[in-house]
mmCIF file with all atom_site columns, C-alpha atoms in Angstrom:
data_model
loop_
_atom_site.group_PDB
_atom_site.id
_atom_site.type_symbol
_atom_site.label_atom_id
_atom_site.label_alt_id
_atom_site.label_comp_id
_atom_site.label_asym_id
_atom_site.label_entity_id
_atom_site.label_seq_id
_atom_site.pdbx_PDB_ins_code
_atom_site.Cartn_x
_atom_site.Cartn_y
_atom_site.Cartn_z
_atom_site.occupancy
_atom_site.B_iso_or_equiv
_atom_site.pdbx_formal_charge
_atom_site.auth_seq_id
_atom_site.auth_comp_id
_atom_site.auth_asym_id
_atom_site.auth_atom_id
_atom_site.pdbx_PDB_model_num
ATOM 1   C CA . MET A 1 1   ? 70.480  81.839  87.075  1.00 74.00 ? 1   MET A CA 1
ATOM 2   C CA . VAL A 1 2   ? 73.726  80.324  85.877  1.00 80.00 ? 2   VAL A CA 1
ATOM 3   C CA . GLN A 1 3   ? 76.093  82.936  84.485  1.00 79.00 ? 3   GLN A CA 1
ATOM 4   C CA . THR A 1 4   ? 79.227  82.046  82.548  1.00 81.00 ? 4   THR A CA 1
ATOM 5   C CA . ASN A 1 5   ? 80.075  85.353  80.888  1.00 83.00 ? 5   ASN A CA 1
ATOM 6   C CA . PHE A 1 6   ? 83.266  86.062  82.836  1.00 88.00 ? 6   PHE A CA 1
ATOM 7   C CA . GLU A 1 7   ? 85.329  88.955  81.557  1.00 88.00 ? 7   GLU A CA 1
ATOM 8   C CA . ALA A 1 8   ? 89.128  88.677  81.457  1.00 89.00 ? 8   ALA A CA 1
ATOM 9   C CA . VAL A 1 9   ? 90.763  91.508  83.433  1.00 90.00 ? 9   VAL A CA 1
ATOM 10  C CA . GLY A 1 10  ? 94.276  90.082  83.174  1.00 88.00 ? 10  GLY A CA 1
ATOM 11  C CA . ASP A 1 11  ? 96.071  86.959  82.058  1.00 89.00 ? 11  ASP A CA 1
ATOM 12  C CA . THR A 1 12  ? 94.903  84.975  85.101  1.00 90.00 ? 12  THR A CA 1
ATOM 13  C CA . ARG A 1 13  ? 91.968  87.030  86.448  1.00 92.00 ? 13  ARG A CA 1
ATOM 14  C CA . PHE A 1 14  ? 88.325  86.934  85.461  1.00 91.00 ? 14  PHE A CA 1
ATOM 15  C CA . VAL A 1 15  ? 85.304  88.898  86.732  1.00 92.00 ? 15  VAL A CA 1
ATOM 16  C CA . ILE A 1 16  ? 81.552  88.608  86.388  1.00 90.00 ? 16  ILE A CA 1
ATOM 17  C CA . THR A 1 17  ? 78.983  91.175  87.529  1.00 89.00 ? 17  THR A CA 1
ATOM 18  C CA . LEU A 1 18  ? 75.938  90.134  89.539  1.00 86.00 ? 18  LEU A CA 1
ATOM 19  C CA . PRO A 1 19  ? 73.182  92.698  88.909  1.00 83.00 ? 19  PRO A CA 1
ATOM 20  C CA . ASP A 1 20  ? 70.619  93.396  91.640  1.00 78.00 ? 20  ASP A CA 1
ATOM 21  C CA . ALA A 1 21  ? 72.704  91.466  94.165  1.00 79.00 ? 21  ALA A CA 1
ATOM 22  C CA . ASP A 1 22  ? 70.889  92.770  97.255  1.00 80.00 ? 22  ASP A CA 1
ATOM 23  C CA . SER A 1 23  ? 68.739  89.649  97.558  1.00 81.00 ? 23  SER A CA 1
ATOM 24  C CA . ILE A 1 24  ? 71.581  87.168  96.950  1.00 83.00 ? 24  ILE A CA 1
ATOM 25  C CA . ASN A 1 25  ? 72.731  85.374  100.114 1.00 83.00 ? 25  ASN A CA 1
ATOM 26  C CA . HIS A 1 26  ? 74.819  82.561  98.625  1.00 85.00 ? 26  HIS A CA 1
ATOM 27  C CA . VAL A 1 27  ? 76.780  82.077  95.415  1.00 86.00 ? 27  VAL A CA 1
ATOM 28  C CA . VAL A 1 28  ? 77.736  78.811  93.793  1.00 89.00 ? 28  VAL A CA 1
ATOM 29  C CA . VAL A 1 29  ? 80.928  78.709  91.751  1.00 90.00 ? 29  VAL A CA 1
ATOM 30  C CA . PHE A 1 30  ? 81.739  75.664  89.654  1.00 91.00 ? 30  PHE A CA 1
ATOM 31  C CA . MET A 1 31  ? 83.936  74.568  86.810  1.00 91.00 ? 31  MET A CA 1
ATOM 32  C CA . THR A 1 32  ? 81.985  73.723  83.672  1.00 87.00 ? 32  THR A CA 1
ATOM 33  C CA . GLY A 1 33  ? 84.278  70.899  82.629  1.00 83.00 ? 33  GLY A CA 1
ATOM 34  C CA . ALA A 1 34  ? 85.280  72.660  79.405  1.00 86.00 ? 34  ALA A CA 1
ATOM 35  C CA . GLN A 1 35  ? 88.862  73.231  80.566  1.00 86.00 ? 35  GLN A CA 1
ATOM 36  C CA . PRO A 1 36  ? 90.581  72.065  83.767  1.00 91.00 ? 36  PRO A CA 1
ATOM 37  C CA . PHE A 1 37  ? 93.199  74.070  85.631  1.00 91.00 ? 37  PHE A CA 1
ATOM 38  C CA . PRO A 1 38  ? 96.823  73.175  84.925  1.00 90.00 ? 38  PRO A CA 1
ATOM 39  C CA . ASP A 1 39  ? 98.049  70.674  87.559  1.00 88.00 ? 39  ASP A CA 1
ATOM 40  C CA . ASP A 1 40  ? 99.742  73.221  89.819  1.00 91.00 ? 40  ASP A CA 1
ATOM 41  C CA . LEU A 1 41  ? 97.000  75.903  89.694  1.00 93.00 ? 41  LEU A CA 1
ATOM 42  C CA . GLY A 1 42  ? 93.647  76.512  91.366  1.00 93.00 ? 42  GLY A CA 1
ATOM 43  C CA . GLY A 1 43  ? 91.100  79.285  91.346  1.00 92.00 ? 43  GLY A CA 1
ATOM 44  C CA . GLY A 1 44  ? 90.894  81.812  94.144  1.00 92.00 ? 44  GLY A CA 1
ATOM 45  C CA . VAL A 1 45  ? 87.275  82.989  94.377  1.00 92.00 ? 45  VAL A CA 1
ATOM 46  C CA . TYR A 1 46  ? 86.682  86.601  95.435  1.00 91.00 ? 46  TYR A CA 1
ATOM 47  C CA . PHE A 1 47  ? 83.546  88.642  96.130  1.00 89.00 ? 47  PHE A CA 1
ATOM 48  C CA . SER A 1 48  ? 83.237  92.404  95.692  1.00 87.00 ? 48  SER A CA 1
ATOM 49  C CA . TRP A 1 49  ? 80.549  94.598  97.179  1.00 81.00 ? 49  TRP A CA 1
ATOM 50  C CA . PRO A 1 50  ? 80.534  98.389  96.895  1.00 76.00 ? 50  PRO A CA 1
ATOM 51  C CA . SER A 1 51  ? 81.500  100.170 100.110 1.00 73.00 ? 51  SER A CA 1
ATOM 52  C CA . PRO A 1 52  ? 79.501  103.195 101.334 1.00 70.00 ? 52  PRO A CA 1
ATOM 53  C CA . ASP A 1 53  ? 81.975  105.475 99.507  1.00 70.00 ? 53  ASP A CA 1
ATOM 54  C CA . GLY A 1 54  ? 81.400  103.550 96.260  1.00 69.00 ? 54  GLY A CA 1
ATOM 55  C CA . ALA A 1 55  ? 84.765  101.785 96.051  1.00 71.00 ? 55  ALA A CA 1
ATOM 56  C CA . PRO A 1 56  ? 84.596  97.993  95.742  1.00 74.00 ? 56  PRO A CA 1
ATOM 57  C CA . GLU A 1 57  ? 85.738  95.875  98.695  1.00 77.00 ? 57  GLU A CA 1
ATOM 58  C CA . TRP A 1 58  ? 87.138  92.484  97.665  1.00 84.00 ? 58  TRP A CA 1
ATOM 59  C CA . HIS A 1 59  ? 86.860  89.484  100.004 1.00 86.00 ? 59  HIS A CA 1
ATOM 60  C CA . PHE A 1 60  ? 88.523  86.116  99.472  1.00 88.00 ? 60  PHE A CA 1
ATOM 61  C CA . LEU A 1 61  ? 85.820  83.429  99.667  1.00 89.00 ? 61  LEU A CA 1
ATOM 62  C CA . GLY A 1 62  ? 87.703  80.204  99.003  1.00 88.00 ? 62  GLY A CA 1
ATOM 63  C CA . THR A 1 63  ? 88.970  78.026  96.192  1.00 90.00 ? 63  THR A CA 1
ATOM 64  C CA . ILE A 1 64  ? 87.965  75.772  93.356  1.00 92.00 ? 64  ILE A CA 1
ATOM 65  C CA . THR A 1 65  ? 90.405  73.208  91.986  1.00 92.00 ? 65  THR A CA 1
ATOM 66  C CA . ASN A 1 66  ? 90.364  70.208  89.691  1.00 93.00 ? 66  ASN A CA 1
ATOM 67  C CA . GLN A 1 67  ? 89.874  68.051  92.809  1.00 92.00 ? 67  GLN A CA 1
ATOM 68  C CA . LYS A 1 68  ? 87.156  70.378  94.208  1.00 90.00 ? 68  LYS A CA 1
ATOM 69  C CA . PRO A 1 69  ? 85.472  71.832  91.116  1.00 92.00 ? 69  PRO A CA 1
ATOM 70  C CA . SER A 1 70  ? 82.564  73.540  92.905  1.00 91.00 ? 70  SER A CA 1
ATOM 71  C CA . ALA A 1 71  ? 81.818  75.453  96.084  1.00 89.00 ? 71  ALA A CA 1
ATOM 72  C CA . ILE A 1 72  ? 78.960  77.309  97.766  1.00 89.00 ? 72  ILE A CA 1
ATOM 73  C CA . PHE A 1 73  ? 79.795  80.554  99.558  1.00 85.00 ? 73  PHE A CA 1
ATOM 74  C CA . LYS A 1 74  ? 77.651  82.527  101.986 1.00 84.00 ? 74  LYS A CA 1
ATOM 75  C CA . ILE A 1 75  ? 77.961  86.232  101.186 1.00 83.00 ? 75  ILE A CA 1
ATOM 76  C CA . SER A 1 76  ? 75.071  87.819  103.091 1.00 78.00 ? 76  SER A CA 1
ATOM 77  C CA . GLY A 1 77  ? 77.280  89.068  105.933 1.00 75.00 ? 77  GLY A CA 1
ATOM 78  C CA . LEU A 1 78  ? 79.879  90.478  103.555 1.00 76.00 ? 78  LEU A CA 1
ATOM 79  C CA . LYS A 1 79  ? 77.441  92.886  101.937 1.00 71.00 ? 79  LYS A CA 1
ATOM 80  C CA . LYS A 1 80  ? 77.848  96.193  103.760 1.00 60.00 ? 80  LYS A CA 1
ATOM 81  C CA . THR A 1 81  ? 75.755  99.144  102.724 1.00 45.00 ? 81  THR A CA 1
ATOM 82  C CA . SER A 1 82  ? 75.488  102.676 103.973 1.00 37.00 ? 82  SER A CA 1
ATOM 83  C CA . MET A 1 83  ? 72.777  103.398 106.482 1.00 36.00 ? 83  MET A CA 1
ATOM 84  C CA . PRO A 1 84  ? 69.707  105.331 105.248 1.00 38.00 ? 84  PRO A CA 1
ATOM 85  C CA . SER A 1 85  ? 70.305  107.968 107.933 1.00 35.00 ? 85  SER A CA 1
ATOM 86  C CA . GLU A 1 86  ? 73.414  109.057 106.038 1.00 41.00 ? 86  GLU A CA 1
ATOM 87  C CA . ASN A 1 87  ? 71.188  110.413 103.274 1.00 38.00 ? 87  ASN A CA 1
ATOM 88  C CA . PRO A 1 88  ? 68.418  112.677 104.621 1.00 35.00 ? 88  PRO A CA 1
ATOM 89  C CA . PHE A 1 89  ? 66.564  112.550 101.306 1.00 35.00 ? 89  PHE A CA 1
ATOM 90  C CA . LEU A 1 90  ? 65.940  108.811 101.674 1.00 37.00 ? 90  LEU A CA 1
ATOM 91  C CA . LEU A 1 91  ? 64.206  109.290 105.022 1.00 41.00 ? 91  LEU A CA 1
ATOM 92  C CA . SER A 1 92  ? 61.227  111.208 103.665 1.00 43.00 ? 92  SER A CA 1
ATOM 93  C CA . HIS A 1 93  ? 60.968  109.251 100.409 1.00 43.00 ? 93  HIS A CA 1
ATOM 94  C CA . PRO A 1 94  ? 62.331  105.731 100.869 1.00 46.00 ? 94  PRO A CA 1
ATOM 95  C CA . GLN A 1 95  ? 63.728  104.268 97.688  1.00 49.00 ? 95  GLN A CA 1
ATOM 96  C CA . GLN A 1 96  ? 64.854  100.793 96.857  1.00 51.00 ? 96  GLN A CA 1
ATOM 97  C CA . SER A 1 97  ? 68.504  100.852 95.901  1.00 57.00 ? 97  SER A CA 1
ATOM 98  C CA . SER A 1 98  ? 70.080  98.152  93.832  1.00 62.00 ? 98  SER A CA 1
ATOM 99  C CA . HIS A 1 99  ? 73.702  97.111  94.142  1.00 75.00 ? 99  HIS A CA 1
ATOM 100 C CA . HIS A 1 100 ? 75.840  95.283  91.663  1.00 81.00 ? 100 HIS A CA 1
ATOM 101 C CA . ALA A 1 101 ? 78.327  92.816  93.121  1.00 86.00 ? 101 ALA A CA 1
ATOM 102 C CA . GLN A 1 102 ? 81.169  91.043  91.388  1.00 89.00 ? 102 GLN A CA 1
ATOM 103 C CA . ILE A 1 103 ? 82.680  87.585  91.594  1.00 90.00 ? 103 ILE A CA 1
ATOM 104 C CA . GLY A 1 104 ? 86.341  87.347  90.667  1.00 91.00 ? 104 GLY A CA 1
ATOM 105 C CA . ILE A 1 105 ? 88.353  84.227  89.911  1.00 92.00 ? 105 ILE A CA 1
ATOM 106 C CA . SER A 1 106 ? 92.115  84.359  89.954  1.00 91.00 ? 106 SER A CA 1
ATOM 107 C CA . ALA A 1 107 ? 94.193  81.431  88.690  1.00 92.00 ? 107 ALA A CA 1
ATOM 108 C CA . GLU A 1 108 ? 96.954  81.064  91.277  1.00 92.00 ? 108 GLU A CA 1
ATOM 109 C CA . PRO A 1 109 ? 99.447  78.401  92.360  1.00 93.00 ? 109 PRO A CA 1
ATOM 110 C CA . LEU A 1 110 ? 97.798  75.836  94.660  1.00 89.00 ? 110 LEU A CA 1
ATOM 111 C CA . SER A 1 111 ? 100.432 76.507  97.318  1.00 87.00 ? 111 SER A CA 1
ATOM 112 C CA . VAL A 1 112 ? 99.302  80.155  97.452  1.00 88.00 ? 112 VAL A CA 1
ATOM 113 C CA . VAL A 1 113 ? 95.560  79.852  97.043  1.00 83.00 ? 113 VAL A CA 1
ATOM 114 C CA . CYS A 1 114 ? 95.193  76.988  99.536  1.00 80.00 ? 114 CYS A CA 1
ATOM 115 C CA . GLY A 1 115 ? 97.058  79.014  102.159 1.00 81.00 ? 115 GLY A CA 1
ATOM 116 C CA . LEU A 1 116 ? 94.694  82.003  102.018 1.00 81.00 ? 116 LEU A CA 1
ATOM 117 C CA . THR A 1 117 ? 92.116  82.517  104.769 1.00 79.00 ? 117 THR A CA 1
ATOM 118 C CA . PRO A 1 118 ? 88.527  83.024  103.575 1.00 80.00 ? 118 PRO A CA 1
ATOM 119 C CA . ALA A 1 119 ? 86.614  86.050  104.800 1.00 76.00 ? 119 ALA A CA 1
ATOM 120 C CA . THR A 1 120 ? 84.159  85.227  107.526 1.00 67.00 ? 120 THR A CA 1
ATOM 121 C CA . ASP A 1 121 ? 80.537  86.119  107.308 1.00 58.00 ? 121 ASP A CA 1
ATOM 122 C CA . ALA A 1 122 ? 80.233  89.292  109.361 1.00 44.00 ? 122 ALA A CA 1
ATOM 123 C CA . ALA A 1 123 ? 76.909  88.323  110.895 1.00 47.00 ? 123 ALA A CA 1
ATOM 124 C CA . SER A 1 124 ? 78.143  84.975  112.146 1.00 49.00 ? 124 SER A CA 1
ATOM 125 C CA . THR A 1 125 ? 81.365  86.562  113.433 1.00 49.00 ? 125 THR A CA 1
ATOM 126 C CA . GLN A 1 126 ? 79.420  89.136  115.364 1.00 54.00 ? 126 GLN A CA 1
ATOM 127 C CA . SER A 1 127 ? 77.085  86.467  116.694 1.00 63.00 ? 127 SER A CA 1
ATOM 128 C CA . TRP A 1 128 ? 79.833  84.340  118.289 1.00 68.00 ? 128 TRP A CA 1
ATOM 129 C CA . GLN A 1 129 ? 81.612  87.447  119.584 1.00 73.00 ? 129 GLN A CA 1
ATOM 130 C CA . LEU A 1 130 ? 78.443  88.599  121.331 1.00 76.00 ? 130 LEU A CA 1
ATOM 131 C CA . GLU A 1 131 ? 77.909  85.090  122.698 1.00 79.00 ? 131 GLU A CA 1
ATOM 132 C CA . PHE A 1 132 ? 81.502  85.001  123.994 1.00 82.00 ? 132 PHE A CA 1
ATOM 133 C CA . ALA A 1 133 ? 81.242  88.463  125.585 1.00 85.00 ? 133 ALA A CA 1
ATOM 134 C CA . ARG A 1 134 ? 77.942  87.570  127.274 1.00 85.00 ? 134 ARG A CA 1
ATOM 135 C CA . SER A 1 135 ? 79.330  84.282  128.599 1.00 87.00 ? 135 SER A CA 1
ATOM 136 C CA . MET A 1 136 ? 82.518  85.949  129.851 1.00 90.00 ? 136 MET A CA 1
ATOM 137 C CA . CYS A 1 137 ? 80.586  88.711  131.642 1.00 90.00 ? 137 CYS A CA 1
ATOM 138 C CA . GLU A 1 138 ? 78.220  86.208  133.255 1.00 89.00 ? 138 GLU A CA 1
ATOM 139 C CA . ASN A 1 139 ? 81.197  84.151  134.392 1.00 90.00 ? 139 ASN A CA 1
ATOM 140 C CA . LEU A 1 140 ? 82.879  87.232  135.870 1.00 91.00 ? 140 LEU A CA 1
ATOM 141 C CA . HIS A 1 141 ? 79.680  88.317  137.635 1.00 89.00 ? 141 HIS A CA 1
ATOM 142 C CA . ASN A 1 142 ? 79.025  84.900  139.148 1.00 89.00 ? 142 ASN A CA 1
ATOM 143 C CA . TYR A 1 143 ? 82.633  84.458  140.269 1.00 90.00 ? 143 TYR A CA 1
ATOM 144 C CA . SER A 1 144 ? 83.010  87.924  141.768 1.00 89.00 ? 144 SER A CA 1
ATOM 145 C CA . ALA A 1 145 ? 79.578  87.820  143.445 1.00 87.00 ? 145 ALA A CA 1
ATOM 146 C CA . SER A 1 146 ? 80.801  84.937  145.586 1.00 89.00 ? 146 SER A CA 1
ATOM 147 C CA . TYR A 1 147 ? 83.477  87.267  147.034 1.00 87.00 ? 147 TYR A CA 1
ATOM 148 C CA . ALA A 1 148 ? 81.223  90.316  147.472 1.00 85.00 ? 148 ALA A CA 1
ATOM 149 C CA . ARG A 1 149 ? 81.122  91.950  150.892 1.00 82.00 ? 149 ARG A CA 1
ATOM 150 C CA . SER A 1 150 ? 79.211  94.761  152.495 1.00 76.00 ? 150 SER A CA 1
ATOM 151 C CA . ILE A 1 151 ? 81.308  97.151  154.502 1.00 69.00 ? 151 ILE A CA 1
ATOM 152 C CA . GLN A 1 152 ? 79.462  98.955  157.270 1.00 64.00 ? 152 GLN A CA 1
ATOM 153 C CA . GLN A 1 153 ? 81.822  101.792 158.037 1.00 55.00 ? 153 GLN A CA 1
ATOM 154 C CA . LEU A 1 154 ? 83.304  103.651 155.143 1.00 54.00 ? 154 LEU A CA 1
ATOM 155 C CA . PRO A 1 155 ? 85.138  106.909 155.083 1.00 56.00 ? 155 PRO A CA 1
ATOM 156 C CA . SER A 1 156 ? 83.217  109.669 153.430 1.00 55.00 ? 156 SER A CA 1
ATOM 157 C CA . ALA A 1 157 ? 83.893  108.551 149.843 1.00 62.00 ? 157 ALA A CA 1
ATOM 158 C CA . GLY A 1 158 ? 80.421  108.979 148.481 1.00 66.00 ? 158 GLY A CA 1
ATOM 159 C CA . TYR A 1 159 ? 79.344  105.366 148.969 1.00 68.00 ? 159 TYR A CA 1
ATOM 160 C CA . GLY A 1 160 ? 75.984  104.560 150.496 1.00 68.00 ? 160 GLY A CA 1
ATOM 161 C CA . PRO A 1 161 ? 75.514  102.155 153.414 1.00 67.00 ? 161 PRO A CA 1
ATOM 162 C CA . ASN A 1 162 ? 74.136  99.387  151.146 1.00 72.00 ? 162 ASN A CA 1
ATOM 163 C CA . GLU A 1 163 ? 77.068  99.234  148.733 1.00 77.00 ? 163 GLU A CA 1
ATOM 164 C CA . THR A 1 164 ? 78.695  95.859  148.058 1.00 81.00 ? 164 THR A CA 1
ATOM 165 C CA . PHE A 1 165 ? 82.400  95.561  147.276 1.00 84.00 ? 165 PHE A CA 1
ATOM 166 C CA . VAL A 1 166 ? 84.542  92.903  145.631 1.00 87.00 ? 166 VAL A CA 1
ATOM 167 C CA . PRO A 1 167 ? 88.205  92.498  146.571 1.00 89.00 ? 167 PRO A CA 1
ATOM 168 C CA . LEU A 1 168 ? 90.513  93.270  143.673 1.00 90.00 ? 168 LEU A CA 1
ATOM 169 C CA . SER A 1 169 ? 92.362  90.002  144.322 1.00 91.00 ? 169 SER A CA 1
ATOM 170 C CA . SER A 1 170 ? 89.198  88.048  143.368 1.00 91.00 ? 170 SER A CA 1
ATOM 171 C CA . LEU A 1 171 ? 89.155  89.787  139.969 1.00 92.00 ? 171 LEU A CA 1
ATOM 172 C CA . VAL A 1 172 ? 92.821  88.925  139.446 1.00 93.00 ? 172 VAL A CA 1
ATOM 173 C CA . ASN A 1 173 ? 92.093  85.296  140.379 1.00 93.00 ? 173 ASN A CA 1
ATOM 174 C CA . TRP A 1 174 ? 89.115  85.210  137.996 1.00 93.00 ? 174 TRP A CA 1
ATOM 175 C CA . TYR A 1 175 ? 91.221  86.621  135.146 1.00 93.00 ? 175 TYR A CA 1
ATOM 176 C CA . ASN A 1 176 ? 94.016  84.085  135.722 1.00 93.00 ? 176 ASN A CA 1
ATOM 177 C CA . ASN A 1 177 ? 91.535  81.183  135.876 1.00 92.00 ? 177 ASN A CA 1
ATOM 178 C CA . PHE A 1 178 ? 89.635  82.364  132.795 1.00 91.00 ? 178 PHE A CA 1
ATOM 179 C CA . THR A 1 179 ? 92.747  82.779  130.650 1.00 89.00 ? 179 THR A CA 1
ATOM 180 C CA . ARG A 1 180 ? 94.130  79.415  131.815 1.00 91.00 ? 180 ARG A CA 1
ATOM 181 C CA . LYS A 1 181 ? 90.877  77.678  130.824 1.00 88.00 ? 181 LYS A CA 1
ATOM 182 C CA . LEU A 1 182 ? 90.849  79.565  127.515 1.00 84.00 ? 182 LEU A CA 1
ATOM 183 C CA . HIS A 1 183 ? 94.382  78.364  126.718 1.00 84.00 ? 183 HIS A CA 1
ATOM 184 C CA . GLN A 1 184 ? 93.418  74.768  127.545 1.00 85.00 ? 184 GLN A CA 1
ATOM 185 C CA . ASN A 1 185 ? 90.187  74.814  125.528 1.00 81.00 ? 185 ASN A CA 1
ATOM 186 C CA . THR A 1 186 ? 89.180  77.837  123.458 1.00 77.00 ? 186 THR A CA 1
ATOM 187 C CA . ASN A 1 187 ? 85.537  76.736  123.530 1.00 74.00 ? 187 ASN A CA 1
ATOM 188 C CA . PHE A 1 188 ? 85.218  76.004  127.264 1.00 78.00 ? 188 PHE A CA 1
ATOM 189 C CA . TRP A 1 189 ? 82.891  78.994  127.667 1.00 76.00 ? 189 TRP A CA 1
ATOM 190 C CA . ARG A 1 190 ? 80.276  77.364  125.421 1.00 70.00 ? 190 ARG A CA 1
ATOM 191 C CA . SER A 1 191 ? 79.426  74.672  127.984 1.00 66.00 ? 191 SER A CA 1
#
């Protein structure tokens, strides 16, 4: 439901509480048209979710301005809650907990607010990081496997007769090639 009951917490800062925010994945923030920002100001939009210790954690989501009076923000990955295993009483009698989130708007100079970096959705960040790590490991495995050798006679170092070895120089070559490609195109690993 549309909520417009922002509370002033300073001359240029306003906050609204979102009750039962656990099921909210996106928020829409828009100017109502009642009063525009002064020409040199915009609104920094912030999201607060209680941390496991109860203190709020504020995340910058983005901006609204007279030229861009509305925005949709994905907040599902920014909502971090404590794990049920941290409270042994919840394990035997599961309870539904309800969290209250807050949206904050801060009127700030456009030069400041437009230079801020929005928080990334944690789930999507983790997803691309896992994808990158998997791709990098597969690339390393395939590259180094082409240099693998079996050595028949080994000193008594605890290696079995069927062990395969990779020369260290091939790993150095792989690393140099990988970083060179990464500097040329940060998304080369996606192809």
